[in-house]
CSV table of C-alpha atoms in Angstrom, one decimal:
chain,number,residue,atom,x,y,z
A,1,MET,CA,-19.5,12.5,3.5
A,2,LYS,CA,-17.4,10.8,0.9
A,3,ARG,CA,-19.9,11.3,-1.8
A,4,SER,CA,-21.3,14.7,-0.8
A,5,PRO,CA,-20.7,17.6,-3.2
A,6,ALA,CA,-20.0,19.8,-0.1
A,7,ASP,CA,-17.5,19.1,2.7
A,8,LEU,CA,-19.7,18.2,5.7
A,9,ARG,CA,-16.8,17.6,8.1
A,10,PRO,CA,-16.8,21.1,9.7
A,11,LEU,CA,-20.5,20.7,10.5
A,12,LEU,CA,-19.8,17.4,12.3
A,13,ALA,CA,-16.8,18.8,14.1
A,14,ILE,CA,-14.4,16.5,12.3
A,15,ARG,CA,-11.0,18.2,12.2
A,16,PRO,CA,-8.2,17.7,9.7
A,17,LEU,CA,-5.9,14.9,10.9
A,18,ARG,CA,-2.3,14.1,10.0
A,19,THR,CA,-1.7,10.4,9.7
A,20,ALA,CA,1.6,8.6,10.1
A,21,THR,CA,0.7,6.3,7.1
A,22,ALA,CA,0.3,9.3,4.7
A,23,CYS,CA,3.5,10.8,6.0
A,24,GLY,CA,5.3,7.4,5.6
A,25,VAL,CA,4.2,7.0,2.0
A,26,GLY,CA,5.1,10.7,1.4
A,27,ALA,CA,8.6,10.1,2.8
A,28,THR,CA,9.1,7.2,0.4
A,29,ALA,CA,7.9,9.3,-2.5
A,30,CYS,CA,10.1,12.3,-1.6
A,31,SER,CA,13.2,10.1,-1.1
A,32,ARG,CA,13.2,9.1,-4.7
A,33,LEU,CA,14.0,12.7,-5.6
A,34,ALA,CA,16.4,13.2,-2.7
A,35,ASP,CA,19.2,14.5,-5.1
A,36,SER,CA,17.3,17.8,-4.8
A,37,PRO,CA,17.8,19.5,-1.5
A,38,LEU,CA,14.2,20.5,-1.4
A,39,TRP,CA,12.9,17.0,-1.8
A,40,HIS,CA,15.6,15.6,0.5
A,41,GLY,CA,14.4,18.0,3.2
A,42,ARG,CA,10.8,17.0,2.7
A,43,ALA,CA,11.7,13.3,3.0
A,44,ARG,CA,13.6,13.9,6.2
A,45,GLU,CA,10.8,16.0,7.7
A,46,LEU,CA,8.1,13.5,6.9
A,47,GLY,CA,10.3,10.5,8.0
A,48,ARG,CA,11.1,12.1,11.4
A,49,TRP,CA,7.5,12.8,12.1
A,50,THR,CA,6.5,9.2,11.1
A,51,ALA,CA,9.3,7.7,13.2
A,52,ALA,CA,8.0,9.7,16.2
A,53,ARG,CA,4.6,8.0,15.9
A,54,GLN,CA,6.1,4.5,16.4
A,55,LEU,CA,4.1,2.8,19.2
A,56,ARG,CA,5.5,2.2,22.6
A,57,GLY,CA,4.3,-0.2,25.3
A,58,ARG,CA,2.5,-3.4,24.5
A,59,HIS,CA,2.8,-3.0,20.7
A,60,ALA,CA,6.2,-1.3,20.7
A,61,GLY,CA,7.8,-0.7,17.4
A,62,LEU,CA,4.7,-0.9,15.2
A,63,TRP,CA,2.3,1.7,13.8
A,64,SER,CA,-1.5,2.1,13.8
A,65,TYR,CA,-4.1,4.4,12.2
A,66,GLU,CA,-5.0,7.5,14.2
A,67,PHE,CA,-8.7,6.5,14.0
A,68,ASP,CA,-10.9,3.5,14.7
A,69,VAL,CA,-11.5,1.3,11.6
A,70,GLN,CA,-14.6,-0.7,10.6
A,71,THR,CA,-14.2,-2.8,7.5
A,72,ARG,CA,-16.5,-5.4,5.9
A,73,TRP,CA,-14.5,-8.1,7.8
A,74,GLY,CA,-13.7,-6.6,11.1
A,75,TYR,CA,-13.2,-3.8,13.5
A,76,TYR,CA,-10.0,-2.5,15.2
A,77,PRO,CA,-9.4,0.6,17.3
A,78,SER,CA,-6.8,3.3,16.9
A,79,SER,CA,-4.8,1.8,19.7
A,80,MET,CA,-4.2,-1.5,17.8
A,81,PRO,CA,-1.4,-1.7,15.2
A,82,ASN,CA,-1.9,-3.1,11.8
A,83,ILE,CA,0.4,-4.4,9.1
A,84,VAL,CA,-0.5,-1.9,6.4
A,85,ALA,CA,0.2,1.2,8.5
A,86,THR,CA,3.3,-0.5,9.9
A,87,THR,CA,4.7,-1.3,6.5
A,88,PHE,CA,4.2,2.0,4.8
A,89,CYS,CA,5.4,3.9,7.9
A,90,ALA,CA,8.5,1.7,8.2
A,91,ASP,CA,9.4,1.9,4.5
A,92,GLY,CA,9.1,5.7,4.7
A,93,CYS,CA,11.4,5.9,7.7
A,94,LEU,CA,13.9,3.5,6.2
A,95,ASP,CA,13.8,5.2,2.8
A,96,SER,CA,14.4,8.6,4.4
A,97,GLY,CA,17.0,7.4,6.9
A,98,THR,CA,15.1,8.4,10.0
A,99,LEU,CA,14.7,5.1,11.8
A,100,ASN,CA,17.7,4.5,14.1
A,101,GLY,CA,19.0,1.0,15.1
A,102,SER,CA,17.0,0.7,18.3
A,103,GLY,CA,13.8,1.7,16.4
A,104,ALA,CA,14.5,-0.9,13.8
A,105,GLU,CA,15.1,-3.6,16.4
A,106,ARG,CA,11.8,-2.7,18.2
A,107,LEU,CA,10.1,-2.9,14.8
A,108,ALA,CA,11.5,-6.3,14.1
A,109,ALA,CA,10.5,-7.6,17.5
A,110,GLY,CA,7.0,-6.2,17.2
A,111,LEU,CA,6.6,-7.6,13.7
A,112,LEU,CA,7.6,-11.1,14.9
A,113,ASP,CA,5.9,-11.2,18.3
A,114,GLY,CA,2.8,-9.2,17.5
A,115,LEU,CA,1.9,-9.8,13.8
A,116,TYR,CA,3.5,-13.1,12.8
A,117,THR,CA,1.2,-16.1,13.5
A,118,GLY,CA,3.8,-18.9,12.7
A,119,THR,CA,2.4,-19.4,9.2
A,120,HIS,CA,1.8,-15.8,7.9
A,121,PHE,CA,1.7,-12.2,8.9
A,122,ALA,CA,-1.7,-11.1,10.3
A,123,TYR,CA,-3.5,-7.8,9.5
A,124,THR,CA,-3.7,-7.0,13.3
A,125,PRO,CA,-2.7,-8.8,16.5
A,126,ALA,CA,-6.4,-9.7,17.0
A,127,SER,CA,-6.9,-11.3,13.6
A,128,GLY,CA,-5.5,-14.7,12.5
A,129,THR,CA,-7.1,-14.6,9.0
A,130,LEU,CA,-4.7,-14.8,6.1
A,131,ILE,CA,-5.1,-11.7,4.0
A,132,HIS,CA,-2.7,-11.9,1.1
A,133,ASN,CA,-1.7,-8.3,0.6
A,134,ALA,CA,-1.1,-7.8,4.3
A,135,ASN,CA,0.8,-11.1,4.6
A,136,LEU,CA,3.2,-10.1,1.8
A,137,MET,CA,3.6,-6.6,3.2
A,138,GLY,CA,4.9,-8.3,6.4
A,139,ALA,CA,7.1,-10.7,4.4
A,140,ALA,CA,8.7,-7.9,2.4
A,141,LEU,CA,9.3,-5.7,5.4
A,142,ALA,CA,10.7,-8.6,7.4
A,143,THR,CA,13.1,-9.3,4.5
A,144,ARG,CA,14.2,-5.7,4.4
A,145,LEU,CA,14.8,-5.5,8.1
A,146,ALA,CA,16.8,-8.7,8.1
A,147,HIS,CA,19.3,-7.2,5.6
A,148,LEU,CA,19.8,-4.0,7.6
A,149,ASP,CA,23.3,-3.3,8.8
A,150,GLY,CA,23.4,-3.8,12.6
A,151,MET,CA,20.4,-6.1,12.9
A,152,PRO,CA,21.4,-8.8,15.3
A,153,ARG,CA,21.9,-12.1,13.5
A,154,PRO,CA,19.5,-14.2,15.6
A,155,ILE,CA,16.7,-11.6,14.9
A,156,ALA,CA,17.6,-11.5,11.2
A,157,ALA,CA,17.4,-15.3,11.0
A,158,ARG,CA,14.0,-15.3,12.5
A,159,LEU,CA,12.8,-12.5,10.2
A,160,LEU,CA,14.0,-14.4,7.1
A,161,ASP,CA,12.4,-17.7,8.2
A,162,ALA,CA,9.1,-15.9,8.9
A,163,ALA,CA,9.3,-14.2,5.5
A,164,ARG,CA,9.9,-17.5,3.6
A,165,THR,CA,7.0,-19.2,5.3
A,166,ALA,CA,4.7,-16.2,4.7
A,167,VAL,CA,5.6,-16.0,1.0
A,168,SER,CA,4.9,-19.7,0.6
A,169,ALA,CA,1.4,-19.3,2.2
A,170,THR,CA,0.4,-16.7,-0.3
A,171,VAL,CA,1.9,-18.4,-3.4
A,172,ALA,CA,0.0,-21.5,-2.4
A,173,GLY,CA,-3.2,-19.4,-2.2
A,174,GLN,CA,-3.0,-18.2,-5.8
A,175,ARG,CA,-6.0,-19.3,-7.9
A,176,PRO,CA,-5.4,-21.3,-11.1
A,177,ASP,CA,-6.3,-18.2,-13.2
A,178,GLY,CA,-3.5,-16.2,-11.5
A,179,ALA,CA,-5.7,-14.1,-9.2
A,180,TRP,CA,-5.5,-13.8,-5.4
A,181,PRO,CA,-8.7,-13.3,-3.5
A,182,TYR,CA,-8.5,-10.7,-0.8
A,183,GLY,CA,-8.3,-13.3,1.9
A,184,THR,CA,-8.9,-17.0,2.7
A,185,SER,CA,-12.2,-17.0,4.5
A,186,ALA,CA,-15.5,-17.5,2.7
A,187,SER,CA,-16.4,-13.8,3.0
A,188,LEU,CA,-13.1,-12.5,1.6
A,189,GLY,CA,-13.2,-14.0,-1.9
A,190,TRP,CA,-13.4,-10.8,-4.0
A,191,VAL,CA,-10.5,-9.7,-6.3
A,192,ASP,CA,-9.8,-6.0,-6.6
A,193,GLY,CA,-7.2,-3.8,-8.3
A,194,PHE,CA,-5.1,-2.1,-5.6
A,195,HIS,CA,-4.8,-5.1,-3.3
A,196,THR,CA,-3.7,-7.2,-6.3
A,197,GLY,CA,-1.1,-4.5,-7.0
A,198,TYR,CA,0.1,-4.7,-3.4
A,199,VAL,CA,0.4,-8.5,-3.6
A,200,LEU,CA,2.5,-8.3,-6.8
A,201,LEU,CA,4.8,-5.5,-5.7
A,202,ARG,CA,5.5,-7.1,-2.3
A,203,LEU,CA,5.8,-10.6,-3.7
A,204,ASP,CA,8.5,-9.3,-6.1
A,205,ALA,CA,10.3,-7.4,-3.3
A,206,ALA,CA,10.2,-10.3,-0.9
A,207,ALA,CA,11.2,-13.0,-3.5
A,208,ARG,CA,14.2,-10.9,-4.6
A,209,GLY,CA,15.3,-10.3,-1.0
A,210,LEU,CA,15.0,-13.9,-0.1
A,211,GLY,CA,16.6,-15.2,-3.3
A,212,LEU,CA,13.5,-17.2,-4.2
A,213,GLU,CA,12.2,-18.1,-7.7
A,214,HIS,CA,8.6,-17.1,-7.9
A,215,ASP,CA,8.6,-15.9,-11.6
A,216,LYS,CA,5.7,-18.3,-12.5
A,217,ALA,CA,3.4,-17.0,-9.8
A,218,ILE,CA,4.3,-13.3,-10.5
A,219,ASP,CA,3.9,-13.8,-14.3
A,220,SER,CA,0.5,-15.5,-13.9
A,221,GLY,CA,-0.6,-12.8,-11.4
A,222,VAL,CA,0.5,-9.9,-13.7
A,223,ARG,CA,-1.4,-11.4,-16.7
A,224,TYR,CA,-4.6,-11.7,-14.6
A,225,TYR,CA,-4.1,-8.1,-13.3
A,226,LEU,CA,-3.6,-6.6,-16.8
A,227,ASP,CA,-6.4,-8.7,-18.4
A,228,HIS,CA,-9.1,-8.4,-15.7
A,229,LEU,CA,-8.4,-5.2,-13.7
A,230,PHE,CA,-8.0,-2.8,-16.6
A,231,ASP,CA,-10.4,-1.6,-19.3
A,232,GLY,CA,-7.7,-0.4,-21.7
A,233,PRO,CA,-5.8,2.1,-19.7
A,234,VAL,CA,-8.6,2.7,-17.2
A,235,PRO,CA,-8.2,0.7,-14.0
A,236,ARG,CA,-11.1,-1.4,-12.7
A,237,TYR,CA,-11.8,-1.5,-9.0
A,238,TYR,CA,-13.1,-5.1,-9.1
A,239,ALA,CA,-12.1,-7.8,-11.5
A,240,ASP,CA,-14.0,-7.7,-14.8
A,241,GLU,CA,-16.1,-4.8,-13.5
A,242,LYS,CA,-18.6,-3.3,-16.0
A,243,PRO,CA,-19.7,0.3,-16.2
A,244,GLY,CA,-22.8,1.1,-14.2
A,245,ARG,CA,-26.0,2.6,-15.4
A,246,ARG,CA,-24.4,6.0,-15.9
A,247,GLY,CA,-21.6,4.5,-17.9
A,248,ARG,CA,-19.1,4.8,-15.1
A,249,MET,CA,-17.0,2.3,-13.2
A,250,CYS,CA,-16.2,2.5,-9.5
A,251,THR,CA,-13.3,4.9,-8.9
A,252,ASP,CA,-11.1,5.1,-5.8
A,253,PRO,CA,-8.0,7.3,-5.4
A,254,ASN,CA,-5.9,4.5,-3.9
A,255,ASN,CA,-6.8,2.1,-6.7
A,256,ASP,CA,-6.1,4.8,-9.4
A,257,ALA,CA,-2.7,5.6,-7.8
A,258,THR,CA,-1.7,1.9,-7.5
A,259,ALA,CA,-2.6,1.4,-11.1
A,260,VAL,CA,-0.1,4.1,-12.1
A,261,ARG,CA,2.5,2.5,-9.8
A,262,MET,CA,1.8,-0.9,-11.2
A,263,ALA,CA,1.9,0.3,-14.8
A,264,THR,CA,5.3,1.8,-14.2
A,265,TRP,CA,6.5,-1.5,-12.6
A,266,ALA,CA,5.1,-3.5,-15.4
A,267,GLU,CA,6.9,-1.4,-18.0
A,268,GLU,CA,10.2,-1.8,-16.1
A,269,HIS,CA,9.8,-5.6,-16.1
A,270,GLY,CA,8.7,-5.9,-19.7
A,271,TYR,CA,5.1,-6.9,-19.2
A,272,VAL,CA,3.7,-3.9,-21.2
A,273,ARG,CA,4.9,-1.7,-23.9
A,274,PRO,CA,6.6,1.7,-23.1
A,275,GLY,CA,4.1,4.5,-22.6
A,276,PHE,CA,1.5,2.4,-20.9
A,277,ALA,CA,2.1,4.2,-17.5
A,278,GLU,CA,1.5,7.6,-19.1
A,279,ARG,CA,-1.8,6.3,-20.6
A,280,VAL,CA,-3.0,5.1,-17.2
A,281,LEU,CA,-2.0,8.3,-15.6
A,282,ALA,CA,-3.9,10.3,-18.2
A,283,ALA,CA,-6.9,8.0,-17.6
A,284,VAL,CA,-7.0,8.5,-13.9
A,285,SER,CA,-6.1,12.2,-13.8
A,286,ARG,CA,-9.6,13.2,-14.6
A,287,PHE,CA,-10.7,11.6,-11.3
A,288,VAL,CA,-8.4,13.7,-9.2
A,289,PRO,CA,-10.3,16.6,-7.6
A,290,GLU,CA,-9.1,20.0,-8.7
A,291,GLN,CA,-8.1,22.7,-6.2
A,292,PRO,CA,-11.1,25.1,-5.9
A,293,ARG,CA,-10.7,28.7,-7.2
A,294,ARG,CA,-11.8,30.1,-3.8
A,295,PRO,CA,-9.6,29.6,-0.8
A,296,GLY,CA,-10.3,26.5,1.2
A,297,PRO,CA,-9.7,22.7,1.2
A,298,PRO,CA,-10.7,20.7,-1.8
A,299,VAL,CA,-13.7,18.3,-1.6
A,300,ARG,CA,-12.4,15.1,0.0
A,301,ARG,CA,-13.2,12.1,-2.1
A,302,SER,CA,-11.8,9.5,0.2
A,303,PRO,CA,-11.7,9.2,4.0
A,304,ARG,CA,-8.1,7.9,4.0
A,305,TRP,CA,-4.6,8.8,2.8
A,306,SER,CA,-5.4,8.9,-0.9
A,307,LEU,CA,-3.2,11.6,-2.4
A,308,ALA,CA,0.0,10.2,-0.8
A,309,PRO,CA,-0.1,7.0,-2.9
A,310,LEU,CA,-0.6,9.2,-6.0
A,311,LEU,CA,2.6,11.1,-5.1
A,312,ASP,CA,4.3,7.8,-4.6
A,313,ALA,CA,3.2,6.6,-8.1
A,314,LEU,CA,4.2,9.9,-9.7
A,315,THR,CA,7.7,9.9,-8.2
A,316,ALA,CA,8.2,6.2,-9.2
A,317,LEU,CA,7.2,7.1,-12.8
A,318,GLN,CA,9.5,10.1,-12.8
A,319,THR,CA,12.4,8.1,-11.5
A,320,ALA,CA,11.8,5.4,-14.1
A,321,ARG,CA,11.7,7.9,-16.9
A,322,SER,CA,14.9,9.7,-15.6
A,323,ALA,CA,16.7,6.3,-15.5
């Protein structure tokens, strides 16, 4: 279905689905432009809907995908929360001001009791494997929650302790060349672009919130990212990937969007020359499907929330340029 020139979903009775993760990312993106009443209203609407999808019961306070997931390393059903959905949804709610005090406390309790293993934050409650981008998403979120006004001090202290331990685990897992593999098990040794971007963005956020000095790890990681996960301004999906037989490299909407977001961040931190983010945006724009001339939905190139990260990257770039 992902590669078909025609949209096969109606034939297979697959209906359009609103996901909390996409709405959370969208709420964060819209919040950057909240000086405009229009964008402020969009952020609040998306944030309220995302907050309403916060889980209750056994996994109270967390978020899950609305569909079952099978990856190369594991399976988890829609009823099970995961750290990626939880982080993007929580950030969207916090950025848009739509998560109240009790909701934030439930989130903190769920994060500590359901996803923290004692050494790192797990991808799901059923998996103890250290996956670096997921671990740092948890660490950055825990740090942010700990600094919220009204967060009880004992919970805040636990959040900060967990975040410090989690950050140390991923910093220790960095390779000598500056790269981070996806995870620590033998089958998770690949290095790709958007997960590396997640690691760097969340490591920077967590380290700043914790008052830790991890400039060496970040500098080394950024150098690897720029040297091995870009071909000029074109983002590579896998490290040192070469064009295939048709002269193309693997493209993915989330990887392209994260490349624009990372290029903006790298400019702000002085890693690249001004204008690099626009060059990356121009390179990836040709991969974004255009709206068809006839009424109807565009061909869906990805089974997940793929345009929301692009909106996030575009608003981050716009905000940086406005500043």
